[in-house]
Coordinates of C-alpha atoms and ligand atoms in Angstrom, one line a residue:
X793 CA 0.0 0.0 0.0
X794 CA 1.3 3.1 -0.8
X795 CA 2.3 6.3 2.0
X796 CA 1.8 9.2 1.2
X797 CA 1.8 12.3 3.9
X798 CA 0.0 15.6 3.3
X799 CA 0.7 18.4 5.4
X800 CA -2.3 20.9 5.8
X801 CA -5.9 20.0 6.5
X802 CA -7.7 22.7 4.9
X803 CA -10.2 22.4 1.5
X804 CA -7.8 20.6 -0.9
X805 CA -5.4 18.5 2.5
X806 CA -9.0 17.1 3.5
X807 CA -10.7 16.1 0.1
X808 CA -7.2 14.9 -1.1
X809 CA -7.0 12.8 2.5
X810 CA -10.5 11.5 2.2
X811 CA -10.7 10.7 -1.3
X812 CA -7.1 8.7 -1.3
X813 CA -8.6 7.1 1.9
X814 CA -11.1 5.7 0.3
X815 CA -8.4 4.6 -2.6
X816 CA -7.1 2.4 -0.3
X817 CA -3.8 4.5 0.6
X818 CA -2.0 4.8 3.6
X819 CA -2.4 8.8 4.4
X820 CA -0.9 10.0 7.3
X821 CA -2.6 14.4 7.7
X822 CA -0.7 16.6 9.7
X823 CA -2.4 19.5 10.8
X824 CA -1.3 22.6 13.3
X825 CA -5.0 22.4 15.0
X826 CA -7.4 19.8 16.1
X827 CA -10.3 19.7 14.8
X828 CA -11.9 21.8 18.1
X829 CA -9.8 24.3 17.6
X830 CA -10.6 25.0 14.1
X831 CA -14.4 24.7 14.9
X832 CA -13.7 27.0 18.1
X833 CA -11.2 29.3 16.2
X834 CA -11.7 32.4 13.8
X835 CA -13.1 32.2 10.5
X836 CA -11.3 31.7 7.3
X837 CA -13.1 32.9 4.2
X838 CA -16.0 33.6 2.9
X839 CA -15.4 29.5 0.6
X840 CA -18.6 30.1 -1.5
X841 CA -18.2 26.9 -3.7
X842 CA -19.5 26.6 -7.4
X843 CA -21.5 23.5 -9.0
X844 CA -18.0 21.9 -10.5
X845 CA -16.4 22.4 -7.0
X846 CA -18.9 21.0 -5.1
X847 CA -19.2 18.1 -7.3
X848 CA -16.0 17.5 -6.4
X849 CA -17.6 17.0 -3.4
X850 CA -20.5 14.8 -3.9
X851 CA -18.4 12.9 -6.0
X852 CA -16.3 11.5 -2.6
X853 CA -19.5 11.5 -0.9
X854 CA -18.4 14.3 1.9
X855 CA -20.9 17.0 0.8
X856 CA -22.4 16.5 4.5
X857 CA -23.7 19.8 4.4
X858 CA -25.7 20.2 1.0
X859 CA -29.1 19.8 2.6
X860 CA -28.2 22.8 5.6
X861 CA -26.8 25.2 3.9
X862 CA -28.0 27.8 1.9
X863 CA -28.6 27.3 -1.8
X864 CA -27.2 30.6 -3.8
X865 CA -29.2 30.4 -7.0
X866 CA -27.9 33.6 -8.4
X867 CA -25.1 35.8 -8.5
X868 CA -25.6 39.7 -8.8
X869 CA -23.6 42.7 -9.7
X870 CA -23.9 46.0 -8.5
X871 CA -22.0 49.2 -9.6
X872 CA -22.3 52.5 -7.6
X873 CA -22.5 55.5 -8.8
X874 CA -20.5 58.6 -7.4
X875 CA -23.8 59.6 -5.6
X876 CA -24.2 56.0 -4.3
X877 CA -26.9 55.4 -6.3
X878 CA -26.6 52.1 -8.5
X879 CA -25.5 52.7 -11.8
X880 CA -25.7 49.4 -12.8
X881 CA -27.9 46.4 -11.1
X882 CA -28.5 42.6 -12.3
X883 CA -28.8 39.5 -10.8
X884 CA -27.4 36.3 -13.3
X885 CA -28.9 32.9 -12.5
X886 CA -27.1 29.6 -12.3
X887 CA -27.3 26.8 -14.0
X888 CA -26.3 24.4 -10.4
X889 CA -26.6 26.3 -7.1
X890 CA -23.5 27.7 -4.8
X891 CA -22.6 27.2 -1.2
X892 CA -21.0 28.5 1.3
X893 CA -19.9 25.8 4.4
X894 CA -17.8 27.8 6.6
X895 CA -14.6 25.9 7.3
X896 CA -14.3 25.8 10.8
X897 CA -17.5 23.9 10.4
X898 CA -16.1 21.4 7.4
X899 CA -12.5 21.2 7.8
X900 CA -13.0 20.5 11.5
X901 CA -16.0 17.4 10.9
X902 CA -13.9 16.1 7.2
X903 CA -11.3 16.1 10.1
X904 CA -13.3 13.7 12.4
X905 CA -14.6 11.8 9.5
X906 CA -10.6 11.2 8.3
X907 CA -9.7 9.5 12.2
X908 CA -12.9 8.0 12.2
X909 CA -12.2 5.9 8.9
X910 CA -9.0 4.7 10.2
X911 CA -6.3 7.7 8.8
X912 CA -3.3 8.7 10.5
X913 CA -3.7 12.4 12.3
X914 CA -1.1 14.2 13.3
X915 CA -1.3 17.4 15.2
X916 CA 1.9 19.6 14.9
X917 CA 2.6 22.4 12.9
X918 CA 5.4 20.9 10.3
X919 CA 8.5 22.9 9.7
X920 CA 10.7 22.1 6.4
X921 CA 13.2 20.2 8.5
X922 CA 10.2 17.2 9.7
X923 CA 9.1 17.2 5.8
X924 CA 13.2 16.3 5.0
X925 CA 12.9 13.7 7.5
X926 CA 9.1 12.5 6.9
X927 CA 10.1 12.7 2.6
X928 CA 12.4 9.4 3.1
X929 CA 10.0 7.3 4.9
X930 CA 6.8 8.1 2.4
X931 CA 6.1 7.5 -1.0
X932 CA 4.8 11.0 -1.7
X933 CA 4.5 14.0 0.1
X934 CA 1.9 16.9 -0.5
X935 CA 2.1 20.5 0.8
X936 CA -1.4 21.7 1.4
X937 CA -0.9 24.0 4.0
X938 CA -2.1 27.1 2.5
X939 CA -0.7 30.7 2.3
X940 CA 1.4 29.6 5.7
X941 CA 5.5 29.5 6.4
X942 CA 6.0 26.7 4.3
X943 CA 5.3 28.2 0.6
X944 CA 8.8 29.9 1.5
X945 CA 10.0 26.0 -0.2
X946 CA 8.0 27.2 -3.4
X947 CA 9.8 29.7 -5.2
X948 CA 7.7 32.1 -7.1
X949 CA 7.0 32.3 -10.6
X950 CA 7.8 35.8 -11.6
X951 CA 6.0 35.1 -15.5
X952 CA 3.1 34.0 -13.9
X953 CA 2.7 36.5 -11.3
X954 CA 2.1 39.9 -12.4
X955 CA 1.1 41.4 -8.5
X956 CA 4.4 41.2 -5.9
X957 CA 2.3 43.3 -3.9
X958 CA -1.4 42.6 -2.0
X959 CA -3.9 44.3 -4.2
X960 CA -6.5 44.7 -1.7
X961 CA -7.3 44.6 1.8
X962 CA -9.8 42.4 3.2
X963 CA -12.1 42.5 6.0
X964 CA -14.7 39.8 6.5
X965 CA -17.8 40.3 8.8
X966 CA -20.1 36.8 9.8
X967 CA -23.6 38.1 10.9
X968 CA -26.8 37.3 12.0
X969 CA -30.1 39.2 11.3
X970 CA -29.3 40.6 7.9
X971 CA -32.4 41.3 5.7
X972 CA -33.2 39.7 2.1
X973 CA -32.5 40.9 -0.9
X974 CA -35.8 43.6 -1.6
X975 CA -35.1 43.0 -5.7
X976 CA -35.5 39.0 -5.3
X977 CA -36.1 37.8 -1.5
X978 CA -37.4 34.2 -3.4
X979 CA -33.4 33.1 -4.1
X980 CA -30.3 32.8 -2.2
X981 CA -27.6 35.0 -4.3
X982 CA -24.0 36.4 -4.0
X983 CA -24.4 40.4 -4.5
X984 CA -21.1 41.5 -5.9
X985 CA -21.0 45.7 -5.4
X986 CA -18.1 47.3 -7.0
X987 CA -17.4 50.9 -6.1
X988 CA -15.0 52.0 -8.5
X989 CA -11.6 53.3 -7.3
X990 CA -12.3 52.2 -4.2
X991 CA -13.1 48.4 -3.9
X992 CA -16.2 45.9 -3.5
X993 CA -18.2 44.7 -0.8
X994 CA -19.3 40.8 -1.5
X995 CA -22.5 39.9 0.7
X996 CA -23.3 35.9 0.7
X997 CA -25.5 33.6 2.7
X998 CA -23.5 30.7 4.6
X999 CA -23.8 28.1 6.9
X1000 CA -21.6 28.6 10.0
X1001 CA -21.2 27.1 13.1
X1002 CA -24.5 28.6 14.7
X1003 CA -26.6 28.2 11.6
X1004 CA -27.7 30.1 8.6
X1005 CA -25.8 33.4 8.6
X1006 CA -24.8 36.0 6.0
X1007 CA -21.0 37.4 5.2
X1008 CA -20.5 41.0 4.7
X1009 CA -16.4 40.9 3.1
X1010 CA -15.2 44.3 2.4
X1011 CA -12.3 44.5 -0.2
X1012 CA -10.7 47.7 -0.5
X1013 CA -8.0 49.0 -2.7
X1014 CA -4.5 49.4 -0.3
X1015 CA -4.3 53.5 0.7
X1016 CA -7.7 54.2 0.4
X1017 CA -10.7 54.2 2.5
X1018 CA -11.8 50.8 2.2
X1019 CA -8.1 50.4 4.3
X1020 CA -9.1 51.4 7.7
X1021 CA -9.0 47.2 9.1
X1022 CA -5.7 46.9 10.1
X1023 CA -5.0 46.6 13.7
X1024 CA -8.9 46.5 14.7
X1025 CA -9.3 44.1 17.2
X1026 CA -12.7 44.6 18.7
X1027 CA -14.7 42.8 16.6
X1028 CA -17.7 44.9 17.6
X1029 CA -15.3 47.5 16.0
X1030 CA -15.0 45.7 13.5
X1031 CA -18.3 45.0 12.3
X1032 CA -19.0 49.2 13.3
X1033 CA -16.9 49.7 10.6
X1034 CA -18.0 47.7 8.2
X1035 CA -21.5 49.2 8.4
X1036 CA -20.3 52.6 8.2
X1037 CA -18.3 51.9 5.2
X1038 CA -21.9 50.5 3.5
X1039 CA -23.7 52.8 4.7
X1040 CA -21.1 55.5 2.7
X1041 CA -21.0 53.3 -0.3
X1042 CA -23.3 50.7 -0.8
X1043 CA -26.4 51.9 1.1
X1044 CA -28.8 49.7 -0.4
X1045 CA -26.7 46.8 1.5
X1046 CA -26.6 48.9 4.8
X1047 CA -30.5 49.1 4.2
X1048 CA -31.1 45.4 5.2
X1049 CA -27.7 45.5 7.6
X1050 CA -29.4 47.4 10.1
X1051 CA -30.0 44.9 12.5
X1052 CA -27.0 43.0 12.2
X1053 CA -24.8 41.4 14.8
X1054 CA -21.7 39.4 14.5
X1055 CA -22.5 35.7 14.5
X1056 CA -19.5 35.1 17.5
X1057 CA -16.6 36.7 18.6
X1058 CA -14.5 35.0 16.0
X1059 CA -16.7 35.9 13.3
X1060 CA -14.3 38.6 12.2
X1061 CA -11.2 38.0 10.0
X1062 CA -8.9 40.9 7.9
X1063 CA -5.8 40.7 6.2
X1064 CA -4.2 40.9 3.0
X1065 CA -1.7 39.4 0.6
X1066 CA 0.0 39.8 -2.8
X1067 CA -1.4 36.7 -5.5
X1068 CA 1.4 34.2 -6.3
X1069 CA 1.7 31.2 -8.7
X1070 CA 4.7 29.1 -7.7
X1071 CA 7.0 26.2 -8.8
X1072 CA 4.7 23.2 -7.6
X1073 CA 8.0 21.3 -6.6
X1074 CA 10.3 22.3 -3.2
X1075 CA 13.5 20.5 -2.7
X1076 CA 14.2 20.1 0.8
X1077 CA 18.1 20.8 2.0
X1078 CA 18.6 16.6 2.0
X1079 CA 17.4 16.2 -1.6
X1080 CA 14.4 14.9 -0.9
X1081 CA 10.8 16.5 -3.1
X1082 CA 7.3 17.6 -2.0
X1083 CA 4.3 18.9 -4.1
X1084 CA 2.4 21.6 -3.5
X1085 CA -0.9 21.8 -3.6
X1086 CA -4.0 24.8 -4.3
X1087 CA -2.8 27.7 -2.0
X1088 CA 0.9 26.6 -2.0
X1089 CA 0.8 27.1 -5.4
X1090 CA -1.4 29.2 -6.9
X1091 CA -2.7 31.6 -4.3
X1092 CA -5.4 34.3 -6.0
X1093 CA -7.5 37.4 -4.6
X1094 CA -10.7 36.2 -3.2
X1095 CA -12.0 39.2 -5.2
X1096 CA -13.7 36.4 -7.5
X1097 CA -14.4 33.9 -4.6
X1098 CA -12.2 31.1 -6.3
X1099 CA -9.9 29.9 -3.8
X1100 CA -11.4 27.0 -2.6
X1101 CA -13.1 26.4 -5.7
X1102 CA -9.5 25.8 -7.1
X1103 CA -8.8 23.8 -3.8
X1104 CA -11.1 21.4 -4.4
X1105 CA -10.4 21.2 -8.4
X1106 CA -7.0 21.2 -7.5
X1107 CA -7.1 18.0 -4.7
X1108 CA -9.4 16.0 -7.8
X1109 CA -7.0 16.4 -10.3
X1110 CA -4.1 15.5 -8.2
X1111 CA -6.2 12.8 -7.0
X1112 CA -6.6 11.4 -10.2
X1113 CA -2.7 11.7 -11.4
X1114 CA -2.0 9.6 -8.0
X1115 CA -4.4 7.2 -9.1
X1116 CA -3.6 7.0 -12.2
X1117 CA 0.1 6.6 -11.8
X1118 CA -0.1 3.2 -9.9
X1119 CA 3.1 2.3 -8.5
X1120 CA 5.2 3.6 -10.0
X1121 CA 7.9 6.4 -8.6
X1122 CA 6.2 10.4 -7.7
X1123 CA 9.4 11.4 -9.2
X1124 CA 9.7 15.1 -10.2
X1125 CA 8.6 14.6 -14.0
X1126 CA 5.5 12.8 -12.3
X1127 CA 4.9 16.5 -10.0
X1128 CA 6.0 18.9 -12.9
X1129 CA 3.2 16.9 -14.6
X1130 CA 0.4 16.4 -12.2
X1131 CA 0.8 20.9 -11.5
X1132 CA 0.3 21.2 -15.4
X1133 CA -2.8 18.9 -15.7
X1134 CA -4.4 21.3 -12.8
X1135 CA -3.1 24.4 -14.4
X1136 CA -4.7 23.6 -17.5
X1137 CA -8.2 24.6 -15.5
X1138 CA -6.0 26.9 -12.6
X1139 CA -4.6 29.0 -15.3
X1140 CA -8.0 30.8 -16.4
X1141 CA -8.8 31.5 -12.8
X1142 CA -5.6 33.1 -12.3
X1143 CA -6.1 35.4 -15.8
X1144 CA -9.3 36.5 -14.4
X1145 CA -8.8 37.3 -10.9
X1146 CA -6.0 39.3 -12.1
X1147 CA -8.0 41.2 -14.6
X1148 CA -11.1 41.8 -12.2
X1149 CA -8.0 43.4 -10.0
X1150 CA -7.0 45.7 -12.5
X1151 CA -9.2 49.0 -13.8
X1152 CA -11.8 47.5 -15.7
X1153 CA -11.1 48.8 -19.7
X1154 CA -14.1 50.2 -21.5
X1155 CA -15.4 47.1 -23.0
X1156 CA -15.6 45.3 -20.0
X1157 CA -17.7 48.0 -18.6
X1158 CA -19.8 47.7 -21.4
X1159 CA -20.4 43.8 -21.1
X1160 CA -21.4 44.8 -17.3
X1161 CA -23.7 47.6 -18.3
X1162 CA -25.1 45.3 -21.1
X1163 CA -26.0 42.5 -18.4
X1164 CA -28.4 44.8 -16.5
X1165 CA -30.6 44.6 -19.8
X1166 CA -29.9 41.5 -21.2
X1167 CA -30.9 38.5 -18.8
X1168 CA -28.4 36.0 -21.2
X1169 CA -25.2 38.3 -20.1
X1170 CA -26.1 38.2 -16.8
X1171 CA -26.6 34.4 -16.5
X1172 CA -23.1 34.0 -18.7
X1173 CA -21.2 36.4 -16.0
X1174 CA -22.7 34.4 -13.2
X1175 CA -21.9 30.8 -14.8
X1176 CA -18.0 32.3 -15.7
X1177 CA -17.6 32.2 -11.5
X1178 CA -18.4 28.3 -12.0
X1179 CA -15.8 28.0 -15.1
X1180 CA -13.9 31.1 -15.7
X1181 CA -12.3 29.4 -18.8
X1182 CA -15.5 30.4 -20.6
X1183 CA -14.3 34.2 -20.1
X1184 CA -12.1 33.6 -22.7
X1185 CA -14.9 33.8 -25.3
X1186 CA -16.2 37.0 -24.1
X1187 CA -14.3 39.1 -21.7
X1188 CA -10.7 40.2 -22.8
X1189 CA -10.7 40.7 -26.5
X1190 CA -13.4 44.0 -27.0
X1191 CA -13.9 42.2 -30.5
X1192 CA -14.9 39.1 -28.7
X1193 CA -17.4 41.4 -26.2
X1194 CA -18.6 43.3 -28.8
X1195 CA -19.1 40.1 -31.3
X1196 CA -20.7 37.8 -28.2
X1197 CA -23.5 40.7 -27.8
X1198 CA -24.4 41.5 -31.1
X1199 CA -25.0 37.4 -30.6
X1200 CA -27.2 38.1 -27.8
X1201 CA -29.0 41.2 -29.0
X1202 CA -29.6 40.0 -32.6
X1203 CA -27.7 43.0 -34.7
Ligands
FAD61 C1 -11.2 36.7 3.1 C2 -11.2 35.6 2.2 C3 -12.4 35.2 1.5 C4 -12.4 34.1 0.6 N1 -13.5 33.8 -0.1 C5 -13.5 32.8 -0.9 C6 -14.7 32.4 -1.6 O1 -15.8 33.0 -1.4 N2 -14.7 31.4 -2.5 C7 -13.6 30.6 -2.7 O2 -13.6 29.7 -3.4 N3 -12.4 31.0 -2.0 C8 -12.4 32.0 -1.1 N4 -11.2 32.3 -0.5 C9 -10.0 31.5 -0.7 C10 -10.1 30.2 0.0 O3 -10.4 30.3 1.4 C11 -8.7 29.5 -0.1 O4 -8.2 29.7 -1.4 C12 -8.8 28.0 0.3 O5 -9.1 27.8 1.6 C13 -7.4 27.4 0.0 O6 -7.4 26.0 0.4 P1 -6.1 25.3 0.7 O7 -6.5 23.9 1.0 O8 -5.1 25.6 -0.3 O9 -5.5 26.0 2.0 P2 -6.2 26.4 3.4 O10 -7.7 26.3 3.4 O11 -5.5 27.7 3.8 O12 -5.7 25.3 4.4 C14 -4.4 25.1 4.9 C15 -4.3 24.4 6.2 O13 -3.0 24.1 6.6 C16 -2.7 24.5 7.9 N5 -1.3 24.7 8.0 C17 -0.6 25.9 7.7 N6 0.7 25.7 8.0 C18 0.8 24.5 8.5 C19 2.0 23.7 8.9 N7 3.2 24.2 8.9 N8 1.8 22.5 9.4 C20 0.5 21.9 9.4 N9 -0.6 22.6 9.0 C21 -0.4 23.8 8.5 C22 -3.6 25.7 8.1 O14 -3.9 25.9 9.5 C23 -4.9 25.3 7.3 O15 -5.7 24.6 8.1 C24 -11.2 33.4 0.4 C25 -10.0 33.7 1.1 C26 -10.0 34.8 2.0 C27 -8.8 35.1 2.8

């Protein structure tokens, strides 16, 4: 039977674990928490999942969740004006619903469910020197710990990484109380609200450790005054702020925020960090090689909510390149391979996070604007977030916008 050792028990550590479980490998998880403290900790993300993600999912029969949480049948765009009116409104439907699971409450019961079956837990936070020790005595070992310490293995790939800076800030409120949506209260929905030159607030529903709940996720361009988060600890503050800040900018959200309160003390989460594609393959100081994995490797702004997403797309492609490779050696042509297959899918992601970063050019604009009167558009943008290889067809090339609505609109 064949060892292998993945370090990091997040999205892609867990369904990776699980699904080579159930393979009949020998998988020993190492994780710096136990599966209380996760539950017990702070939150993560905001980890609303697509239909191909979740599939992912359902597909190695750990989608314990689907029938709690929320189903987000639609995704919506918002553009304010410079009097905080909207300038632009639409909701897109999708063709298979969303979810958002908050991880303290999946990570921490996949994590249960992995002991449970039989696998090998191990709770200490790994540092390179146990991975140059633990790479001799396994057949394969997979980094999956995340943005942490240990991408510092992982050099960066400078052609693939246009950003060495964060390119926003991010503040993440959990909450209780928060009103529906007055435009379409009968369906779940992400609401997407770009404020130009200053950044977007992202409001979801999710299931989290005390129930249903909604997300309020502020992400503000670095300097300006979405950038107030830093060094708030309160998280009453926190969520204080985050109301004002809507209440400025997006006041249609604040409308149905005005009841809010934070789901738990940990229900509050900022930060920030610069996206980064990597070389998949570290070489430890005695020789010895590790893969990384989602995160480690290709880390993206949430700004298009595809992190975990790419996780889970991530751990089923490797998943199936384990498989597939039988017994033979996880040499590094076998790695350099296996990142490849899951870039073929990662790279589109990474094209269009970057882009949604950047100062939107005219056309793009346009193909926004156009969605708020053409119900197609708006269901295409909202199925892109579910495979953002189909932007290729109609996002980047303004002959490719302008060709894909005359399409729609007949001329
Ligand atoms: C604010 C915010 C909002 C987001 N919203 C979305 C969204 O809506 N949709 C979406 O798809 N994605 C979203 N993401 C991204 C998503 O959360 C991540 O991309 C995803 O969780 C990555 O999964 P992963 O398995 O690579 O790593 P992680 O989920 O980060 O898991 C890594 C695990 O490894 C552990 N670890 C770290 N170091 C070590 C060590 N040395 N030893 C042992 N264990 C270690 C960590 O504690 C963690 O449990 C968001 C991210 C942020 C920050």
């Amino acid at each position: 039977m064949r060892k292998i050792l993945i370090v990091g028990a997040g999205q892609s550590g867990l369904q990776l674990a699980l699904g080579l479980q159930s393979q009949g490998y020998e998988v020993t998880l190492m994780s710096n928490r136990t599966a209380d403290e996760i539950r017990a900790g702070r939150v993560m993300s905001t980890q609303c999942m697509f239909h191909t993600a979740l599939q992912h999912e359902r597909d190695l029969g750990i989608n314990f969740w689907e029938s709690q949480a929320p189903r987000i049948e639609g995704l919506g765009v918002s553009v304010a004006a410079p009097d905080s009116s909207r300038a632009v409104d639409w909701v897109g439907r999708l063709d298979g619903y969303a979810q958002s699971v908050d991880q303290r409450v999946k990570m921490a019961g996949w994590m249960e469910t992995f002991a449970q079956r039989g696998g090998q837990l191990v709770i200490h936070g790994a540092a390179v020197s146990d991975l140059d020790y633990f790479s001799r005595t396994y057949d394969l070992v997979l980094v999956s710990a995340g943005k942490g310490e240990l991408v510092s293995m992982f050099g960066r790939d400078a052609s693939r990484s246009p950003y060495s800076e964060p390119q926003r800030a991010l503040a993440v409120a959990y909450v209780h109380g928060l009103g529906p949506r007055p435009e379409h209260p009968d369906f779940d929905a992400v609401r997407c609200n770009l404020v130009p030159g200053v950044g977007e607030l992202f409001v979801m529903p999710t299931l989290t450790t005390s129930g249903r709940a909604d997300i309020l996720f502020w992400e503000g361009v670095p300097g300006g005054p979405l950038d107030v988060f830093q060094g708030v600890k309160d998280p009453s503050e926190h969520l204080a702020l985050t109301l004002e800040l809507m209440e400025k900018y997006t006041p249609w959200e604040y409308a149905r925020a005005t009841r809010v309160e934070l789901t738990d003390a940990n229900g509050t989460l900022s930060g920030r960090y610069a996206p980064t594609v990597r070389n998949p393959v570290g070489r430890l100081p005695g020789g010895g090689l590790v893969l990384g994995v989602a995160d480690v490797v290709v880390a993206n702004d949430p700004i298009t909510g595809q992190g975990s997403n790419s996780a889970a797309k991530c751990a089923a492609s490797y998943l199936a390149s384990i498989v597939e490779h039988g017994d033979q050696p996880f040499d590094e042509t076998w790695m350099r391979g296996t990142f490849d297959r899951y870039w073929d899918t990662a790279q589109h992601v990474t094209k269009w996070t970057n882009a949604m970063l950047g100062v939107p050019p005219e056309h793009v604009l346009g193909l926004i604007g156009a969605a708020g009167e053409l119900q197609p558009v708006a269901d295409r943008f909202a199925n892109g977030f579910n495979n953002p290889a189909d932007f290729e067809d109609f996002f980047y090339d303004p002959e490719k916008t302008a060709a894909y609505l005359a399409s729609v609109t007949g001329a």
